[in-house]
Each structure stands twice: as structure tokens, then as C-alpha cells.
Amino acid sequence: MNSTPSGIQTPPRKRSSKSGTKIESLDRDILCIIFSYLGLFDLVRCSVVCKSWNAIFNRCKLLQVLYDKLHRNSCSFSTTSSSSMRMHLEELAMKHHKLALEEGRIDIDQWKGHTVGVDQCRMKRGLILTGVGDKVMRLWSLERYKCVEEYSLPNTASLVDFDFDESKIVGLVGTRICIWRRNGATSVFPSREGTFMKGLCIRYFDPEAVVGCEDGTARVFDMYSKKCSQIIRMHYAPITSLYLSEDQLIISGSSLGSITVSGLSSDQRVATLRSSDFTGIKALCYNPSSHLVFAGTTAGYASCWDLRMMKSIWETRVSPNVIYSLQHLQNDTSTLVVGGIDGVLRMLDQNTGKVLSSCVMDISQSSSSSKTTSAVIQRTEGRRLSEESPVDRIPRSIRPPITCLAVGMKKVVTTHNSKYIRLWKFNI
């Protein structure tokens, strides 16, 4: 018998005496014929499935042919600029993503991911990492809802915050930093270097990890030497949210409503931004493509600043109370997804702050369940609320507080300080 992470015993799989034809056994020409029936967006998705498929696309120039066809380009596809094609494909993908979030059909899959409530999630490359509240973090495959890896805390200290990439997970455990390698190795920063005032959040970009502390300082650690390299005074109040950019900017939000921008190369603050409602910053994200900073406050306001001009662009009250999380898809400059204490998933226009759509689970629709090797999946539909819809009349059981969310292509994962994880799928 096999044991799954949730403790469910499943019998070993029986090998079939008849092996079906695998996709890898198909000839390249046959695959080209199959792919030729697809539209541009589906072709793009297929081109990133694996290296062999990507090589077929490159050799057959299927994407370039369809690109030229759609643009009625008189020139040969061999002269089409590959950079212009990539830009168009990215623009097309972002349009599909925005349209799906704003108008598409909503399917919600929910499964029990932990034995106790968890309130944090992170998404990268089709994998979702969940934790905080439990004694373990779990890495899930969203295609099969399967727990592919599990990481236990090294001691009795609580997990405060975490982030991950393809090779490791970096977590804030009590007052120390811990690194879990995807190969199974775990390391905890030594007490003489890795301890600090109470940390509230952590972000990293190799080789530095930055901890936002209760005393208003940001402490920068080298993850390889495990030493603290800088202590930067960011605020005179606790740092409640952090973002660390590729160009070495530290953006932090405080419990008093201010946002401070600093550089890793200097211990001086570059700029300070402030929300007009003077309430605490609970959520923060930065879009390097547009240089816009977004923040959610304890009073339900979503705000936006342009870092190039250091000025406020818009501020909108989108929720009657706390906004816990807001995110956007990487490279998307149009849509911002927001979640908070009222349990409504909202889509905002990044450039204006206008609410494009508000979503909840639809209790009027019948739900179904199915069982995978690692979880029982409850499936139901979501519905969009009109501007006049009274949110307070919607049962809290179907709109628990959204404590964290992560955005993928036409999908959003949410946690709710419960045992369950929700995947919202938006289909055009």
C-alpha cells in the first residue's frame, strides 16, 4: 500500500498488459499535422510543453506561419522578426488572460491540503506552495492536485513567511531563516548570524534574503555565507509587507500606512510613499514592466504609485475591510487580483483602479466531487457579482476570508486560514 501526504492509503497501481501508444512515439510530421489544426493561442501553449515539442515548432515554423496569416503579412514568414512575433504572442496571451478573468466562466476546485488551517500560498511554473499555520509546507502540482513534496519545520518555532523557486524554499521560522533544498537538504542560519528582532515577512532574490522586522528595519542576509550584510532603517513602525526586485530595490509597507523604497547597494531610503487613508499596509506588489507599486490596506483601500514619478496614480476602496493579498501575472500590465476579509475575489484595472469583476462561489449550482491519488476534489462553479449585489447577504461559508492568493495564466489559487485550498479557473 502507498501512503499519500494526507494519510490516505491507496493500493499500488497495476501495470496494464496492454500499453497504449504514447505521444512521444508519433512521428514529427504527424505531430505537425495535428498542431496545424490549432489556433495561435493553443499553439503557444503547446510550444512550451516540452523541449521536443518546442523543437518541432521551431523547425516547422508553425507559429510564424500563423502569425503572418493573422496579420495578412505579404512578406514571407522567413523574414518575420522573431522579436516582434514574441511580443505579439505575449500581448495575445495577456489579452486572453484579462478577458478570462473579467468575463470568462468560473470553475472552482477545492481540496483538503492540510490537517490544520493555512493562510499563505505562492505559485511558480504550475506549482503551488502552501503553508503557515501548519507544521509542514506542501508543494502541489496544479494539473493533478498532487502533493509532490513536503517540508517539515526544523523545530517547534512557527513558520512566519516563505517564498520558493525551482531549487529551494526560503522561510522565516521564528526569528531565524531556514532553507529547504528541493533535493532534501535543510539548513538553518546559525544563531550568532541568523537571529534578529521579531520578523514579520521575508523575500529573497539570490543571493540576498531580506527580512522585514517588527522594529521597522529590513535585515539583509547573504544566503550562502549566512551572514547579515546590512540593516536598513525603513520605517519607525513594524514592516508588514515586502517586495524585492531584480534591480535590487527593497519596497516595504508598514503598519502605519507608509511605503518606503530603498536600494540594496545603499542603506539610505530612496523615497517614501503614503496612503491617504493612513491605515496599515497589509499587502504589497510591484510590476517592473510598468514601474507601478500596488498596496492593500487594513481599511479596504487599493492604491497605486508610479515609481518613476514618485507620485500616486489612483486609490480605490474596493472592500469594506482588510485587503490581505493582491497580485498580478508576471508581465501583465492590465489586471490586478485582490482578496481580503470579505471573501470576494476582485479583478481591478492596474492603470485606473476600476473594479472589473467581483467573484464568489455559486451555491445555486450543484457541486460534484472526484478522487485523485492524493485528494478528494470538490468542484463547483463561481459567479460574478453585480455592483448592486449585497455582499453581506452571501453566506460566509462560501466566501471565507481570502488570506492569500497567487495568480497564474487564467487561474487564481486562494487560501483561507482553513484546511482547504481553492483553485479558480477562468475559461473563455
Coordinates of C-alpha atoms in Angstrom, one line a residue:
M1 CA 0.0 0.0 0.0
N2 CA 1.1 3.5 -0.7
S3 CA 0.7 6.4 1.8
T4 CA -0.2 9.9 0.5
P5 CA 0.8 13.1 2.3
S6 CA -2.8 13.4 3.6
G7 CA -2.5 9.9 5.2
I8 CA -4.9 8.2 2.7
Q9 CA -3.8 4.7 1.9
T10 CA -4.0 3.8 -1.8
P11 CA -3.3 0.4 -3.4
P12 CA -0.3 0.2 -5.7
R13 CA -1.1 0.7 -9.4
K14 CA -1.4 -2.4 -11.5
R15 CA 0.6 -2.5 -14.7
S16 CA -1.6 -2.9 -17.7
S17 CA -0.7 -5.7 -20.0
K18 CA -1.6 -3.5 -23.0
S19 CA 0.4 -0.4 -23.4
G20 CA -1.2 2.4 -25.4
T21 CA 0.5 4.5 -28.0
K22 CA 2.5 7.3 -26.3
I23 CA 2.6 10.8 -27.8
E24 CA 6.4 10.5 -27.9
S25 CA 6.1 7.6 -30.4
L26 CA 4.4 9.8 -33.0
D27 CA 6.4 10.9 -36.0
R28 CA 7.3 14.6 -36.2
D29 CA 5.3 15.0 -39.4
I30 CA 2.2 13.5 -37.8
L31 CA 2.5 16.0 -34.9
C32 CA 2.9 18.9 -37.3
I33 CA -0.4 17.9 -39.0
I34 CA -2.1 17.7 -35.6
F35 CA -0.7 21.0 -34.5
S36 CA -1.8 22.7 -37.7
Y37 CA -5.4 22.4 -36.7
L38 CA -4.8 24.5 -33.5
G39 CA -5.3 28.3 -33.1
L40 CA -2.4 30.6 -32.3
F41 CA -3.0 30.7 -28.5
D42 CA -3.2 26.9 -28.2
L43 CA -0.1 26.6 -30.4
V44 CA 1.8 28.9 -28.0
R45 CA 0.7 26.7 -25.0
C46 CA 1.8 23.5 -26.8
S47 CA 5.2 25.1 -27.7
V48 CA 6.2 25.3 -24.0
V49 CA 5.0 21.7 -23.0
C50 CA 8.5 20.2 -23.5
K51 CA 11.8 20.7 -25.4
S52 CA 10.9 18.2 -28.2
W53 CA 7.6 19.9 -29.0
N54 CA 9.3 23.3 -28.9
A55 CA 11.9 22.0 -31.4
I56 CA 9.1 20.8 -33.7
F57 CA 7.5 24.3 -33.7
N58 CA 10.9 25.9 -34.4
R59 CA 11.7 23.6 -37.3
C60 CA 8.2 23.7 -38.9
K61 CA 7.8 27.5 -38.2
L62 CA 4.1 26.9 -37.3
L63 CA 3.9 29.9 -35.1
Q64 CA 5.4 32.2 -37.6
V65 CA 3.2 31.0 -40.4
L66 CA 0.0 31.5 -38.3
Y67 CA 1.3 34.9 -37.1
D68 CA 1.8 36.1 -40.6
K69 CA -1.6 34.8 -41.6
L70 CA -3.4 36.6 -38.8
H71 CA -1.6 39.8 -39.8
R72 CA -2.2 39.3 -43.5
N73 CA 1.5 40.0 -43.9
S74 CA 2.6 39.9 -47.6
C75 CA 6.2 39.1 -46.7
S76 CA 7.5 35.6 -46.3
F77 CA 7.4 34.2 -42.8
S78 CA 11.2 33.7 -43.1
T79 CA 11.6 37.5 -42.9
T80 CA 9.3 37.9 -39.9
S81 CA 11.0 39.4 -36.9
S82 CA 11.2 36.8 -34.2
S83 CA 11.2 39.5 -31.6
S84 CA 8.0 41.1 -33.0
M85 CA 6.4 37.7 -33.0
R86 CA 7.3 37.0 -29.4
M87 CA 5.9 40.4 -28.4
H88 CA 2.7 39.8 -30.3
L89 CA 2.3 36.3 -28.7
E90 CA 2.9 37.7 -25.2
E91 CA 0.4 40.5 -25.9
L92 CA -2.1 37.9 -27.2
A93 CA -1.6 35.8 -24.1
M94 CA -2.2 38.8 -21.8
K95 CA -5.4 39.7 -23.6
H96 CA -6.7 36.2 -23.2
H97 CA -5.8 36.3 -19.5
K98 CA -7.5 39.6 -18.9
L99 CA -10.6 38.6 -20.9
A100 CA -10.9 35.3 -19.0
L101 CA -10.6 37.0 -15.6
E102 CA -13.1 39.7 -16.5
E103 CA -15.7 37.8 -18.4
G104 CA -14.9 34.0 -18.5
R105 CA -16.8 31.1 -17.0
I106 CA -15.5 30.3 -13.5
D107 CA -14.9 26.8 -12.3
I108 CA -13.7 26.3 -8.7
D109 CA -11.8 23.2 -7.5
Q110 CA -11.3 22.8 -3.7
W111 CA -9.4 20.2 -1.9
K112 CA -8.1 19.5 1.7
G113 CA -4.5 20.3 1.6
H114 CA -3.5 20.4 5.3
T115 CA -4.7 19.0 8.7
V116 CA -5.0 22.5 10.1
G117 CA -5.7 25.9 8.7
V118 CA -3.1 27.5 6.4
D119 CA -3.0 31.1 5.2
Q120 CA -0.2 31.5 2.7
C121 CA 0.4 30.3 -0.9
R122 CA 3.0 31.0 -3.6
M123 CA 2.8 29.9 -7.3
K124 CA 5.6 29.4 -9.8
R125 CA 5.7 27.3 -13.0
G126 CA 2.5 25.4 -12.4
L127 CA 3.5 24.5 -8.8
I128 CA 1.8 26.0 -5.7
L129 CA 3.5 26.0 -2.3
T130 CA 1.1 26.3 0.8
G131 CA 1.9 26.7 4.4
V132 CA 1.9 29.0 7.5
G133 CA -0.3 27.7 10.3
D134 CA 0.7 24.0 9.9
K135 CA 3.9 22.3 10.8
V136 CA 4.6 21.5 7.2
M137 CA 4.7 23.2 3.8
R138 CA 3.4 21.3 0.8
L139 CA 4.2 21.7 -2.9
W140 CA 1.4 20.9 -5.2
S141 CA 1.0 20.1 -8.9
L142 CA -2.0 22.0 -10.1
E143 CA -2.5 19.7 -13.0
R144 CA -3.2 16.6 -10.9
Y145 CA -3.8 18.2 -7.4
K146 CA -1.0 16.0 -6.2
C147 CA 1.4 16.8 -3.3
V148 CA 4.8 16.3 -4.9
E149 CA 6.9 17.4 -2.0
E150 CA 6.5 18.1 1.7
Y151 CA 8.8 20.2 4.0
S152 CA 8.7 19.9 7.8
L153 CA 9.7 22.7 10.2
P154 CA 13.1 22.0 11.8
N155 CA 11.9 22.8 15.4
T156 CA 9.0 24.0 17.4
A157 CA 9.1 27.5 16.1
S158 CA 6.3 28.8 13.9
L159 CA 6.7 29.4 10.2
V160 CA 6.0 33.1 9.6
D161 CA 6.5 33.6 5.9
F162 CA 8.2 31.9 2.9
D163 CA 9.0 32.0 -0.8
F164 CA 10.4 29.5 -3.3
D165 CA 12.0 28.9 -6.7
E166 CA 12.9 25.8 -8.7
S167 CA 15.7 24.7 -6.4
K168 CA 14.8 25.8 -2.9
I169 CA 12.3 27.2 -0.3
V170 CA 13.4 30.1 1.9
G171 CA 11.4 30.5 5.1
L172 CA 11.2 32.7 8.1
V173 CA 10.9 30.4 11.1
G174 CA 10.6 32.2 14.4
T175 CA 13.5 34.6 14.4
R176 CA 15.7 32.6 12.1
I177 CA 16.0 31.9 8.4
C178 CA 15.7 28.3 7.1
I179 CA 16.5 27.0 3.6
W180 CA 14.9 23.8 2.3
R181 CA 16.7 22.4 -0.8
R182 CA 14.5 20.6 -3.4
N183 CA 17.0 17.7 -3.1
G184 CA 16.0 17.1 0.5
A185 CA 18.8 19.0 2.4
T186 CA 17.8 21.6 5.0
S187 CA 19.9 24.3 6.6
V188 CA 19.1 26.8 9.4
F189 CA 21.1 30.0 9.8
P190 CA 23.3 29.9 12.9
S191 CA 22.1 31.7 15.9
R192 CA 25.0 34.2 16.0
E193 CA 24.2 35.4 12.5
G194 CA 20.6 34.4 11.8
T195 CA 18.8 35.9 14.8
F196 CA 17.1 39.3 14.8
M197 CA 14.2 41.2 16.2
K198 CA 10.8 39.6 15.5
G199 CA 10.5 39.1 11.8
L200 CA 7.1 39.6 10.1
C201 CA 7.9 38.9 6.4
I202 CA 10.6 37.6 4.1
R203 CA 11.5 37.9 0.4
Y204 CA 14.6 36.9 -1.5
F205 CA 16.4 37.3 -4.8
D206 CA 19.6 35.3 -5.0
P207 CA 21.9 35.7 -3.2
E208 CA 20.2 38.0 -0.7
A209 CA 17.2 37.4 1.6
V210 CA 15.5 40.4 3.2
V211 CA 13.6 40.1 6.4
G212 CA 11.1 42.8 7.4
C213 CA 11.2 43.2 11.2
E214 CA 8.9 44.5 13.9
D215 CA 11.3 47.3 14.8
G216 CA 10.9 48.8 11.3
T217 CA 14.3 47.6 10.0
A218 CA 15.0 45.5 6.9
R219 CA 17.8 43.0 7.5
V220 CA 19.7 41.7 4.5
F221 CA 21.3 38.3 4.6
D222 CA 23.7 36.6 2.2
M223 CA 22.1 33.1 1.8
Y224 CA 25.4 31.4 1.1
S225 CA 27.6 32.9 3.8
K226 CA 24.6 33.0 6.1
K227 CA 25.7 36.4 7.4
C228 CA 23.8 39.7 7.9
S229 CA 25.3 42.2 5.5
Q230 CA 23.0 45.2 6.1
I231 CA 20.5 46.6 8.5
I232 CA 18.4 49.3 6.8
R233 CA 16.1 51.6 8.7
M234 CA 12.9 51.5 6.5
H235 CA 10.2 52.7 9.0
Y236 CA 9.6 53.6 12.6
A237 CA 6.8 51.0 12.7
P238 CA 6.6 47.3 12.0
I239 CA 7.3 46.2 8.4
T240 CA 4.2 44.2 7.4
S241 CA 4.9 43.5 3.7
L242 CA 8.0 43.3 1.4
Y243 CA 9.0 43.2 -2.2
L244 CA 12.5 42.6 -3.5
S245 CA 13.0 43.4 -7.2
E246 CA 15.6 42.1 -9.7
D247 CA 17.2 45.6 -9.9
Q248 CA 17.9 45.4 -6.2
L249 CA 15.1 47.6 -4.9
I250 CA 13.6 46.9 -1.5
I251 CA 9.9 48.1 -1.3
S252 CA 8.3 47.8 2.2
G253 CA 5.0 48.7 3.7
S254 CA 4.4 49.5 7.4
S255 CA 1.6 49.2 9.9
L256 CA 1.2 53.0 9.9
G257 CA 0.4 53.2 6.2
S258 CA 3.7 54.3 4.6
I259 CA 5.7 52.6 1.8
T260 CA 9.4 53.0 1.7
V261 CA 11.7 52.3 -1.3
S262 CA 15.4 51.6 -0.7
G263 CA 18.3 50.1 -2.6
L264 CA 20.4 47.0 -1.6
S265 CA 23.5 48.9 -2.6
S266 CA 22.8 51.6 0.0
D267 CA 21.4 51.8 3.5
Q268 CA 19.5 55.0 2.7
R269 CA 15.8 55.3 1.9
V270 CA 15.2 56.5 -1.7
A271 CA 11.6 57.5 -1.4
T272 CA 8.6 57.3 1.0
L273 CA 5.0 56.9 -0.3
R274 CA 1.9 57.2 1.8
S275 CA -1.7 56.1 1.5
S276 CA -4.2 58.9 2.0
D277 CA -6.3 56.9 4.5
F278 CA -3.4 56.5 6.9
T279 CA -4.2 52.9 7.7
G280 CA -1.7 50.0 7.8
I281 CA -0.3 48.3 4.6
K282 CA -1.3 44.6 4.6
A283 CA -0.4 43.6 1.0
L284 CA 2.2 44.9 -1.5
C285 CA 3.3 44.0 -5.0
Y286 CA 5.4 45.7 -7.7
N287 CA 5.2 45.5 -11.5
P288 CA 8.6 46.0 -13.0
S289 CA 7.1 46.2 -16.5
S290 CA 5.2 49.3 -15.7
H291 CA 7.1 50.5 -12.6
L292 CA 3.9 50.6 -10.6
V293 CA 3.6 49.7 -6.9
F294 CA 0.3 48.4 -5.6
A295 CA -0.8 48.2 -2.0
G296 CA -3.8 47.0 0.0
T297 CA -4.7 48.5 3.4
T298 CA -6.5 47.4 6.6
A299 CA -9.3 49.8 5.6
G300 CA -10.0 48.0 2.3
Y301 CA -8.3 50.5 0.0
A302 CA -6.2 49.5 -3.0
S303 CA -3.6 52.1 -4.0
C304 CA -1.1 52.6 -6.9
W305 CA 2.0 54.7 -7.2
D306 CA 4.4 55.2 -10.2
L307 CA 8.0 54.8 -9.0
R308 CA 9.4 56.7 -12.0
M309 CA 7.5 59.9 -11.0
M310 CA 7.2 59.0 -7.3
K311 CA 3.5 60.0 -7.3
S312 CA 0.1 58.5 -6.6
I313 CA -1.8 57.2 -9.6
W314 CA -5.1 56.1 -8.1
E315 CA -6.7 54.9 -4.8
T316 CA -9.9 53.0 -4.6
R317 CA -11.8 51.4 -1.7
V318 CA -12.6 48.0 -3.1
S319 CA -13.5 46.2 0.1
P320 CA -15.4 47.2 3.3
N321 CA -12.4 45.9 5.4
V322 CA -8.9 44.4 5.2
I323 CA -7.2 43.6 1.9
Y324 CA -4.9 40.7 2.7
S325 CA -3.4 39.9 -0.7
L326 CA -3.1 41.4 -4.2
Q327 CA -1.1 40.0 -7.1
H328 CA -0.8 40.1 -10.9
L329 CA 0.5 37.7 -13.5
Q330 CA 4.2 38.3 -14.4
N331 CA 4.5 40.7 -17.4
D332 CA 0.7 41.6 -17.2
T333 CA 0.2 45.3 -17.1
S334 CA -3.6 45.3 -17.2
T335 CA -5.2 43.2 -14.4
L336 CA -4.7 43.2 -10.6
V337 CA -6.3 40.4 -8.5
V338 CA -7.4 41.4 -5.0
G339 CA -8.6 39.4 -2.0
G340 CA -9.5 40.2 1.6
I341 CA -11.6 39.6 4.7
D342 CA -14.9 39.7 2.9
G343 CA -14.0 36.6 0.8
V344 CA -14.8 38.3 -2.6
L345 CA -12.2 37.8 -5.4
R346 CA -11.9 41.1 -7.3
M347 CA -10.2 42.0 -10.5
L348 CA -9.0 45.6 -10.9
D349 CA -7.6 47.6 -13.8
Q350 CA -4.0 48.2 -13.0
N351 CA -4.0 51.7 -14.6
T352 CA -7.2 53.1 -13.2
G353 CA -8.1 51.1 -10.1
K354 CA -11.6 50.4 -11.6
V355 CA -13.2 47.1 -10.4
L356 CA -13.6 45.0 -13.5
S357 CA -15.3 42.0 -11.8
S358 CA -16.1 40.5 -8.4
C359 CA -16.4 36.8 -7.9
V360 CA -17.7 34.3 -5.3
M361 CA -18.7 30.6 -5.2
D362 CA -22.1 30.0 -6.7
I363 CA -24.2 28.0 -4.1
S364 CA -27.1 27.8 -6.6
Q365 CA -25.1 25.4 -8.8
S366 CA -24.8 21.7 -7.9
S367 CA -21.3 20.6 -6.9
S368 CA -19.5 17.4 -7.6
S369 CA -16.5 15.6 -6.2
S370 CA -13.9 13.3 -7.7
K371 CA -11.0 11.5 -6.1
T372 CA -7.4 11.6 -7.2
T373 CA -4.5 9.6 -5.8
S374 CA -3.8 12.3 -3.2
A375 CA -7.0 14.3 -2.6
V376 CA -10.8 14.5 -3.0
I377 CA -11.6 17.4 -5.3
Q378 CA -14.9 19.3 -4.7
R379 CA -15.9 21.0 -8.0
T380 CA -18.4 23.8 -8.3
E381 CA -19.0 27.0 -10.3
G382 CA -18.3 30.6 -9.5
R383 CA -20.5 33.6 -10.2
R384 CA -19.8 37.3 -10.8
L385 CA -21.5 39.9 -8.7
S386 CA -23.1 43.0 -10.0
E387 CA -22.2 46.4 -8.5
E388 CA -25.5 46.4 -6.6
S389 CA -25.1 42.8 -5.2
P390 CA -25.3 42.9 -1.3
V391 CA -22.2 41.0 -0.3
D392 CA -23.4 40.7 3.3
R393 CA -26.3 38.5 2.3
I394 CA -23.9 35.9 0.8
P395 CA -23.2 33.2 3.4
R396 CA -19.7 33.4 4.9
S397 CA -19.4 29.6 4.5
I398 CA -18.9 30.1 0.7
R399 CA -16.9 33.3 1.0
P400 CA -14.3 32.7 3.8
P401 CA -11.7 35.4 4.1
I402 CA -9.0 35.3 1.4
T403 CA -5.8 35.3 3.4
C404 CA -3.5 34.9 0.4
L405 CA -3.8 34.5 -3.4
A406 CA -1.4 33.6 -6.2
V407 CA -2.1 34.4 -9.9
G408 CA -1.3 32.1 -12.9
M409 CA -2.4 32.2 -16.5
K410 CA -6.3 32.3 -16.4
K411 CA -6.3 30.9 -12.8
V412 CA -6.0 32.1 -9.2
V413 CA -5.2 30.0 -6.1
T414 CA -6.5 31.1 -2.8
T415 CA -6.0 30.1 0.9
H416 CA -8.5 31.0 3.7
N417 CA -6.9 30.1 7.0
S418 CA -8.6 26.7 6.7
K419 CA -7.6 23.2 5.7
Y420 CA -8.8 23.8 2.1
I421 CA -7.1 25.2 -1.0
R422 CA -9.1 26.7 -3.8
L423 CA -8.2 26.9 -7.5
W424 CA -10.3 29.4 -9.5
K425 CA -10.2 28.5 -13.2
F426 CA -11.3 31.2 -15.7
N427 CA -12.3 29.9 -19.2
I428 CA -13.3 31.9 -22.2

